[in-house]
Coordinates of C-alpha atoms and ligand atoms in Angstrom, one line a residue:
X1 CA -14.7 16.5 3.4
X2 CA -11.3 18.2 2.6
X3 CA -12.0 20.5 5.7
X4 CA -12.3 17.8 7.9
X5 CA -9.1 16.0 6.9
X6 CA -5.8 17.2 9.0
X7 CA -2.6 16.2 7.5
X8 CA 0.1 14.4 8.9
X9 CA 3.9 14.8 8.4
X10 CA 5.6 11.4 6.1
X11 CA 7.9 10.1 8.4
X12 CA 11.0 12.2 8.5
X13 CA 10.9 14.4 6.2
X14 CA 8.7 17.6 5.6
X15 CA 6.2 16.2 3.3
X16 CA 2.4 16.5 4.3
X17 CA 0.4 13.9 3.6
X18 CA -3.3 13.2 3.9
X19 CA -4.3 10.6 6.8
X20 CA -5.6 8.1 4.3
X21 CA -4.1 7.6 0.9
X22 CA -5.0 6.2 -2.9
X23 CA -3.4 3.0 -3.6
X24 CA -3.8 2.8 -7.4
X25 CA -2.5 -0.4 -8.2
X26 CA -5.8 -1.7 -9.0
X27 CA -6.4 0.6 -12.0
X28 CA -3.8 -0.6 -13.9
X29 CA -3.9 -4.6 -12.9
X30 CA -3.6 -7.6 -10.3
X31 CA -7.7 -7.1 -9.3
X32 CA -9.2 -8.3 -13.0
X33 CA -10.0 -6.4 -16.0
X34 CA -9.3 -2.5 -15.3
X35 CA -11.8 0.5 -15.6
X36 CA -11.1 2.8 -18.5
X37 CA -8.3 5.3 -18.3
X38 CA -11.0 8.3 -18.0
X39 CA -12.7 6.7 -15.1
X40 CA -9.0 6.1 -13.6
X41 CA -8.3 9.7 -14.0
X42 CA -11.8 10.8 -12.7
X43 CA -11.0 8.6 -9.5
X44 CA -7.9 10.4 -9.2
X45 CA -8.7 13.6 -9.5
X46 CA -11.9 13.2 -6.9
X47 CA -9.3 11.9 -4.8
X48 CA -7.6 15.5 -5.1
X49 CA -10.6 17.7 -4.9
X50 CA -11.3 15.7 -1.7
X51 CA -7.9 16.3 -0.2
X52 CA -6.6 12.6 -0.9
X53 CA -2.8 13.7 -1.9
X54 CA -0.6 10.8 -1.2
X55 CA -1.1 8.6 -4.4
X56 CA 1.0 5.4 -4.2
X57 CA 2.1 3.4 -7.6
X58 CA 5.1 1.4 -8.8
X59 CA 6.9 1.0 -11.9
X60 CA 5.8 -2.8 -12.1
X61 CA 1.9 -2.0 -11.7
X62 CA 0.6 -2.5 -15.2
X63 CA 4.4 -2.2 -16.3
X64 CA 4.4 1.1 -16.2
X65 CA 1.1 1.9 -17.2
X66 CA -0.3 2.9 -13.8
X67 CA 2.2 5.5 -13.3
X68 CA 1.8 6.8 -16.3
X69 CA -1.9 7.0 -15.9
X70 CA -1.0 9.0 -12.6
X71 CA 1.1 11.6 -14.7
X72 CA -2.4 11.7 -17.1
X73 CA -4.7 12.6 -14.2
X74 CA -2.5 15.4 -11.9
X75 CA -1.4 17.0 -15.4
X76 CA -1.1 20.6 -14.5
X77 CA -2.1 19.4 -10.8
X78 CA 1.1 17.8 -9.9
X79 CA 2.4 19.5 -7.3
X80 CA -0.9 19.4 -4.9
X81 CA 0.2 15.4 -5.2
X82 CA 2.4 13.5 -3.3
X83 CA 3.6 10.9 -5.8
X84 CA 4.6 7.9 -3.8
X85 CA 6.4 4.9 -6.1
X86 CA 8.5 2.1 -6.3
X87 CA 11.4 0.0 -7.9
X88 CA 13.0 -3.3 -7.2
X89 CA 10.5 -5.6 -8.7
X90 CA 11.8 -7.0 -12.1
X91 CA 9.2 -8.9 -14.2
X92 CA 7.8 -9.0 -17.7
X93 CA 4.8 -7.2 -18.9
X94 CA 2.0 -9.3 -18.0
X95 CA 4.0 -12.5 -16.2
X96 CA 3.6 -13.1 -12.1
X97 CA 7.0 -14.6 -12.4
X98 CA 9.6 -12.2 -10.8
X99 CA 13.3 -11.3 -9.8
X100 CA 14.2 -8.7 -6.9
X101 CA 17.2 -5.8 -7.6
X102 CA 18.5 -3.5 -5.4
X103 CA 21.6 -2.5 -7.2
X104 CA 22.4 0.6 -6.9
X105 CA 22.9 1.0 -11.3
X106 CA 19.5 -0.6 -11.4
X107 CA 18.2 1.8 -8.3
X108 CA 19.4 5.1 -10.8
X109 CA 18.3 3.5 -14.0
X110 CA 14.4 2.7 -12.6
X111 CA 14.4 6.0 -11.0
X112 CA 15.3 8.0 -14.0
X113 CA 12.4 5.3 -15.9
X114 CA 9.9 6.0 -13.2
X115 CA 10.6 10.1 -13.5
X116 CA 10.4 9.9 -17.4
X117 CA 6.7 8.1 -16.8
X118 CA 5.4 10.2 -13.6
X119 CA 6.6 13.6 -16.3
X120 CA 7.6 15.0 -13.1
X121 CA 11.3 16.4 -11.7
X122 CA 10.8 14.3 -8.5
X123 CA 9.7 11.6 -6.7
X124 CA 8.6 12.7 -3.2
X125 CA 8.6 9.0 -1.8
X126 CA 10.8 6.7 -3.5
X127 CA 10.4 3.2 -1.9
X128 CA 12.2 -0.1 -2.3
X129 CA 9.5 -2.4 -3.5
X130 CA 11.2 -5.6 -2.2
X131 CA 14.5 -6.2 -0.4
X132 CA 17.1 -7.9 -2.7
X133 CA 19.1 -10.8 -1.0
X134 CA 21.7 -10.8 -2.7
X135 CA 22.8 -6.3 -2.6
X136 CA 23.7 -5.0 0.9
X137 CA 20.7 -3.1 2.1
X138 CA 23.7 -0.3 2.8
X139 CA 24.2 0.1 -0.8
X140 CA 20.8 0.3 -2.2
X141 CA 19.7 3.2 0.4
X142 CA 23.3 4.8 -0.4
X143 CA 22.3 5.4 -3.9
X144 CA 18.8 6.9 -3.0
X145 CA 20.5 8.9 -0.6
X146 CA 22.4 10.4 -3.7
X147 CA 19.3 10.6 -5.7
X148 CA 17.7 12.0 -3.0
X149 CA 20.9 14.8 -2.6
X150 CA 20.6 15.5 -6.7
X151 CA 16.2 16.3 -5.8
X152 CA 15.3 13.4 -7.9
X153 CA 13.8 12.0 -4.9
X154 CA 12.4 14.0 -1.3
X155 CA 12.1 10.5 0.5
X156 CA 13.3 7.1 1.2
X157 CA 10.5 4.2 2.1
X158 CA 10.9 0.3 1.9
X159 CA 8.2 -2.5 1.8
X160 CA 8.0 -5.8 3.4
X161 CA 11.1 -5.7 5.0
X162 CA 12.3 -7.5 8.4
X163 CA 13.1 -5.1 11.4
X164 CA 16.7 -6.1 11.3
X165 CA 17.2 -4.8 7.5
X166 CA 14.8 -2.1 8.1
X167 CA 17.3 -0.6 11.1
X168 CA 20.6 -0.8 8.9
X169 CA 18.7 0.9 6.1
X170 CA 17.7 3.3 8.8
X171 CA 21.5 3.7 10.1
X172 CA 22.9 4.9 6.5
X173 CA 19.7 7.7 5.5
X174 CA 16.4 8.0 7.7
X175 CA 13.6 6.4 5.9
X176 CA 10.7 8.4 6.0
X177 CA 8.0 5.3 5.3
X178 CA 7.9 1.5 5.7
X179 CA 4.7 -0.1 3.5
X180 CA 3.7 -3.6 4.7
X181 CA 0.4 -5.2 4.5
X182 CA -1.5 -4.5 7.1
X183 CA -5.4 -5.1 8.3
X184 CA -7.5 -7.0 10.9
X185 CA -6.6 -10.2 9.4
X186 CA -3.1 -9.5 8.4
X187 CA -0.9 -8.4 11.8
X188 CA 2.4 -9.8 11.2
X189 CA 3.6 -5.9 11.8
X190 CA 2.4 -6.6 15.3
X191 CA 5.3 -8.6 16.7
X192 CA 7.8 -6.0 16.4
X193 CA 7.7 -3.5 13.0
X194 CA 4.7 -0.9 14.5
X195 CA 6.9 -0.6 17.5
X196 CA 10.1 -0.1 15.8
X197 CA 9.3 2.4 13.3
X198 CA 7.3 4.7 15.6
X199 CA 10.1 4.8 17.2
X200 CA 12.4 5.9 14.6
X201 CA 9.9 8.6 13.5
X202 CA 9.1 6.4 10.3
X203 CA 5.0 6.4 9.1
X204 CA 3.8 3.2 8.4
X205 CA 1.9 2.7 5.4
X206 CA -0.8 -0.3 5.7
X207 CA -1.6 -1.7 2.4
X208 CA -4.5 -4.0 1.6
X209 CA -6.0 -2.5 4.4
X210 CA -8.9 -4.0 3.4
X211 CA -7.6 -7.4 3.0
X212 CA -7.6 -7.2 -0.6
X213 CA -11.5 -6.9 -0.3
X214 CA -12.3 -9.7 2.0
X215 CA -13.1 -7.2 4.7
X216 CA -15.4 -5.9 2.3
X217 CA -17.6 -7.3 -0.2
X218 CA -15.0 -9.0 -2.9
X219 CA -15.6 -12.1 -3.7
X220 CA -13.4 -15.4 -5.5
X221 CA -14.1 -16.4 -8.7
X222 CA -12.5 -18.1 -12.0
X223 CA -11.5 -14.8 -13.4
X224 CA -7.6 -15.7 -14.2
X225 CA -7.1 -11.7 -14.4
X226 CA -7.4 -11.1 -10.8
X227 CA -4.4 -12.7 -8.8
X228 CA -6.4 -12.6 -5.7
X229 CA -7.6 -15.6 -6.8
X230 CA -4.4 -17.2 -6.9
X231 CA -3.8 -16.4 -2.9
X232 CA -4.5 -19.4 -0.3
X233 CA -7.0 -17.4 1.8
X234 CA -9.2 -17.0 -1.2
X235 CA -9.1 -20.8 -1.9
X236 CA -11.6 -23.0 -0.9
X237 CA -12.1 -23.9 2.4
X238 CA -10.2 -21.4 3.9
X239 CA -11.8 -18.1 2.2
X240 CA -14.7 -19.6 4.0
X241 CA -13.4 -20.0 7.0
X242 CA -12.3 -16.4 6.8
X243 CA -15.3 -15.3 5.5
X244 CA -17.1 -16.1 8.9
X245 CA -14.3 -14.1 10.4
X246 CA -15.5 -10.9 8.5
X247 CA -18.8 -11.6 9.1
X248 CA -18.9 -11.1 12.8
X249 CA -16.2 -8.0 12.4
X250 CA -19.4 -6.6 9.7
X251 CA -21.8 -7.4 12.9
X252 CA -19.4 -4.3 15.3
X253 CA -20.0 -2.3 11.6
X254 CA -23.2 -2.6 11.6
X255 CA -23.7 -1.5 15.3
X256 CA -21.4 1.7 14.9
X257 CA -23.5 2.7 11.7
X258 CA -20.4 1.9 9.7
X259 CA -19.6 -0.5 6.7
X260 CA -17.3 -3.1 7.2
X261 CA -14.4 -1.8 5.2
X262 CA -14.8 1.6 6.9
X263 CA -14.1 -0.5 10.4
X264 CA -10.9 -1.6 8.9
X265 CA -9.4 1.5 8.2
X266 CA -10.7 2.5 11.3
X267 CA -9.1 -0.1 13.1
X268 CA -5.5 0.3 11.3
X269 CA -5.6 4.1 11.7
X270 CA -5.9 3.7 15.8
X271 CA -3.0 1.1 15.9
X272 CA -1.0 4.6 15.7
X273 CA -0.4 7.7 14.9
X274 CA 2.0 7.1 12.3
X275 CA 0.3 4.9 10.3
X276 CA -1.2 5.7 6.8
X277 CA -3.2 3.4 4.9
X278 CA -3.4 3.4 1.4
X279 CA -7.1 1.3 0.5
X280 CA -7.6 0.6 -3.1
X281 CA -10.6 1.4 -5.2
X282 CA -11.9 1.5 -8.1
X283 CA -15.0 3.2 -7.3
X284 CA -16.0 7.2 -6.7
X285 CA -18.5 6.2 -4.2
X286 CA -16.1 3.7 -1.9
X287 CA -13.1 6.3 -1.8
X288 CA -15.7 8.8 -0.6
X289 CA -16.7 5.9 2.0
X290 CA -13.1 5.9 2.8
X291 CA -12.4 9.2 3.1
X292 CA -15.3 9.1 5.6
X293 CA -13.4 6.2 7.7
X294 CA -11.3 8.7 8.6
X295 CA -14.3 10.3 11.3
X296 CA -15.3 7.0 12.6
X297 CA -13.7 6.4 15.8
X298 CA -13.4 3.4 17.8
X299 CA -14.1 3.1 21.2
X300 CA -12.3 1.2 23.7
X301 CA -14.9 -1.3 23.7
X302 CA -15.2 -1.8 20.3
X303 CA -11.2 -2.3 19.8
X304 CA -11.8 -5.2 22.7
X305 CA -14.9 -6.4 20.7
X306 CA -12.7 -6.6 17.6
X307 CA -9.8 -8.1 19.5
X308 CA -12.2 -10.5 21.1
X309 CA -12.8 -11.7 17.5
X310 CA -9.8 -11.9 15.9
X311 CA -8.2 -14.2 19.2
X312 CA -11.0 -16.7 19.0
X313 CA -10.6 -17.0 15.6
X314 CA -7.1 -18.1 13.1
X315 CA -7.6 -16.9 9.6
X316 CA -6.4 -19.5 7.4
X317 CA -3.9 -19.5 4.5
X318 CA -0.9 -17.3 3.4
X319 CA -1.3 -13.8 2.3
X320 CA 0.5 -14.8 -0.7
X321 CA 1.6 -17.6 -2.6
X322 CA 4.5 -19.7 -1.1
X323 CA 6.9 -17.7 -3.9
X324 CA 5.3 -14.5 -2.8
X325 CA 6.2 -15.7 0.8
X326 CA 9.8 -15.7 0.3
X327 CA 10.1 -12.1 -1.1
X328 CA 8.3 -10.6 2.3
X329 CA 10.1 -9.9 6.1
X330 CA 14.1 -10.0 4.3
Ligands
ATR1 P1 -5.2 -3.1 -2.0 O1 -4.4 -2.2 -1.0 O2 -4.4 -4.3 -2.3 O3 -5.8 -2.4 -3.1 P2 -7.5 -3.2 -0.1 O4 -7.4 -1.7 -0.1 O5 -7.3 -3.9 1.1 O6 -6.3 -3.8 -1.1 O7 -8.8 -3.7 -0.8 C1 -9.1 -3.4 -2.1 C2 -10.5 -4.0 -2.4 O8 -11.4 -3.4 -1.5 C3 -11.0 -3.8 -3.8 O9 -11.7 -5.0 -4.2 C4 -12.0 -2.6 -3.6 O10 -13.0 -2.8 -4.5 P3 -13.6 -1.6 -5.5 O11 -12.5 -1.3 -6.5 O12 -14.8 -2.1 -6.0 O13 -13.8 -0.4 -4.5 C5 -12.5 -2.9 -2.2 N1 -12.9 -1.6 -1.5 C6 -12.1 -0.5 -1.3 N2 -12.8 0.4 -0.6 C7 -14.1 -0.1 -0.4 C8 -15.2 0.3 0.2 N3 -15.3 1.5 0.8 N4 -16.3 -0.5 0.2 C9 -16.3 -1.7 -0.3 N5 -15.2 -2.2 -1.0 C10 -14.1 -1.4 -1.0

């Protein structure tokens, strides 16, 4: 499959990167009880071997477990990786409850943290996991631009942030990525952020391509663990309502010989050529099926059969939880 894969360049900088990513939150926590370290590592590693090499963590996934299981799995492979991760979410091991930093002592301090857990010299993409209120945007990308000058870091990315911020961050170093959520059912980058940052030469990194699994086979239950459960389109009436939604787009699936999920990162790939998404799995066989995503292509009448879709229909509830809200487009 490796063969088959061409890579792209991250944004600007000179990193190569292959067309799909692993997002590896999920191994470490937020989608219920984790699989074992070993099978996290084996995921990883497949992931490699099948020319998957942009692996995206954070320091608060797992509270810092999930980078350090990425440091566990490339071992001696490091440097076929590129490590993607993140800083600026404060919380407590375990707690939802949260506070935002971008200042610039915290910046240095997380970054040295995150290189001590990764057991790597560098960072290649160092993003800005939320936008801080209350630190001039100008003064958080300063000090990654100094990090970035001492090697600690090759990159500069941001997520969630509002076109406005994401142009002054631009104006004092070039960022290289911007990650927002991003899928058939989420398209708030639409209005003006896919536009933008193809035109400042900055890839766009979809996460929860997938829609956290509602474009797939993932269903709500009571399980406390997973936080999806938590998130107003997975409640009730409305995860319903959505659910018919994905059951027509799993109808165009099923008529291109596709799964459902594979549409979807079908679908986010041809909304440009410098976007990257990073679906999450848990699973040998659906990273393969995502790797494999990356051959299906859509057709202009299945992008209007899609579109067609997603007009007539208004998926219902926030992507996250009104708190969750007030951290996104800042
Ligand atoms: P995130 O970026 O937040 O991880 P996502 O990529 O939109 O979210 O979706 C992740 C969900 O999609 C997970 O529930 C994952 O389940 P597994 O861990 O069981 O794979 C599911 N998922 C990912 N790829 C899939 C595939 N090819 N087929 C079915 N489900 C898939």
């Amino acid at each position: 499959m490796s063969g088959r894969m061409t890579l792209k360049t991250l944004g600007n900088s000179d990193i190569k990167i292959s067309p799909i990513g692993l997002g590896c939150m999920g191994l470490s926590e937020f989608y219920g009880q984790p699989i074992s370290e070993k099978q996290g590592c084996e995921l990883i590693l497949h992931a490699l071997d099948q020319g998957v090499n942009f692996f995206d963590t954070a320091d608060m996934y797992g509270g810092g477990h999930n980078e350090k299981l990425l440091a566990k799995a490339l071992n001696t492979r490091r440097e076929e990786a590129v490590i993607a991760t993140k800083f600026g979410i404060v919380r407590e091991n375990g707690e939802y409850a949260r506070t935002i930093s971008g200042k610039p002592e915290y910046v240095r301090k997380s970054c040295h943290e995150s290189l001590r857990r990764l057991e790597t010299d560098y960072i290649d993409l160092y993003y800005i996991h939320r936008v801080d209120k209350n630190t001039p945007i100008e003064e958080t990308i300063s000090e990654m631009s100094r990090l970035m000058e001492e090697g600690k870091i090759r990159a500069i990315g941001i997520s969630e942030a509002s076109a406005e911020t994401i142009r002054r961050a631009h104006a004092v170093h070039p960022l290289s990525a911007l990650q927002s959520e991003y899928s058939m059912l989420t398209r708030d980058p639409e209005t003006e952020i896919l536009d933008l940052t193809n035109g400042l030469g900055i890839s766009f990194v979809p996460y929860s391509p997938i829609c956290r699994g509602l474009l797939s086979n993932w269903k709500p239950s009571e399980d406390k663990s997973d936080f999806r459960n938590m998130l107003p389109r997975f409640q009730g009436e409305a995860y319903d309502s959505n659910k018919t939604i994905a059951d027509s787009l799993a109808r165009i699936a099923e008529d291109k010989g596709c799964t459902l999920a594979q549409l979807s990162l079908a679908w986010v790939c041809a909304q440009g050529e410098n976007i990257v998404p990073i679906p999450g799995t848990t699973k040998i066989k659906n990273l393969d099926s995502n790797i494999e995503a990356t051959q299906v292509n859509l057709s202009n009448d299945d992008l209007t059969a899609i579109e067609t879709i997603l007009t007539a229909n208004t998926v219902q509830g926030n992507r996250y939880t009104d708190e969750g809200m007030k951290g996104v487009n800042i």
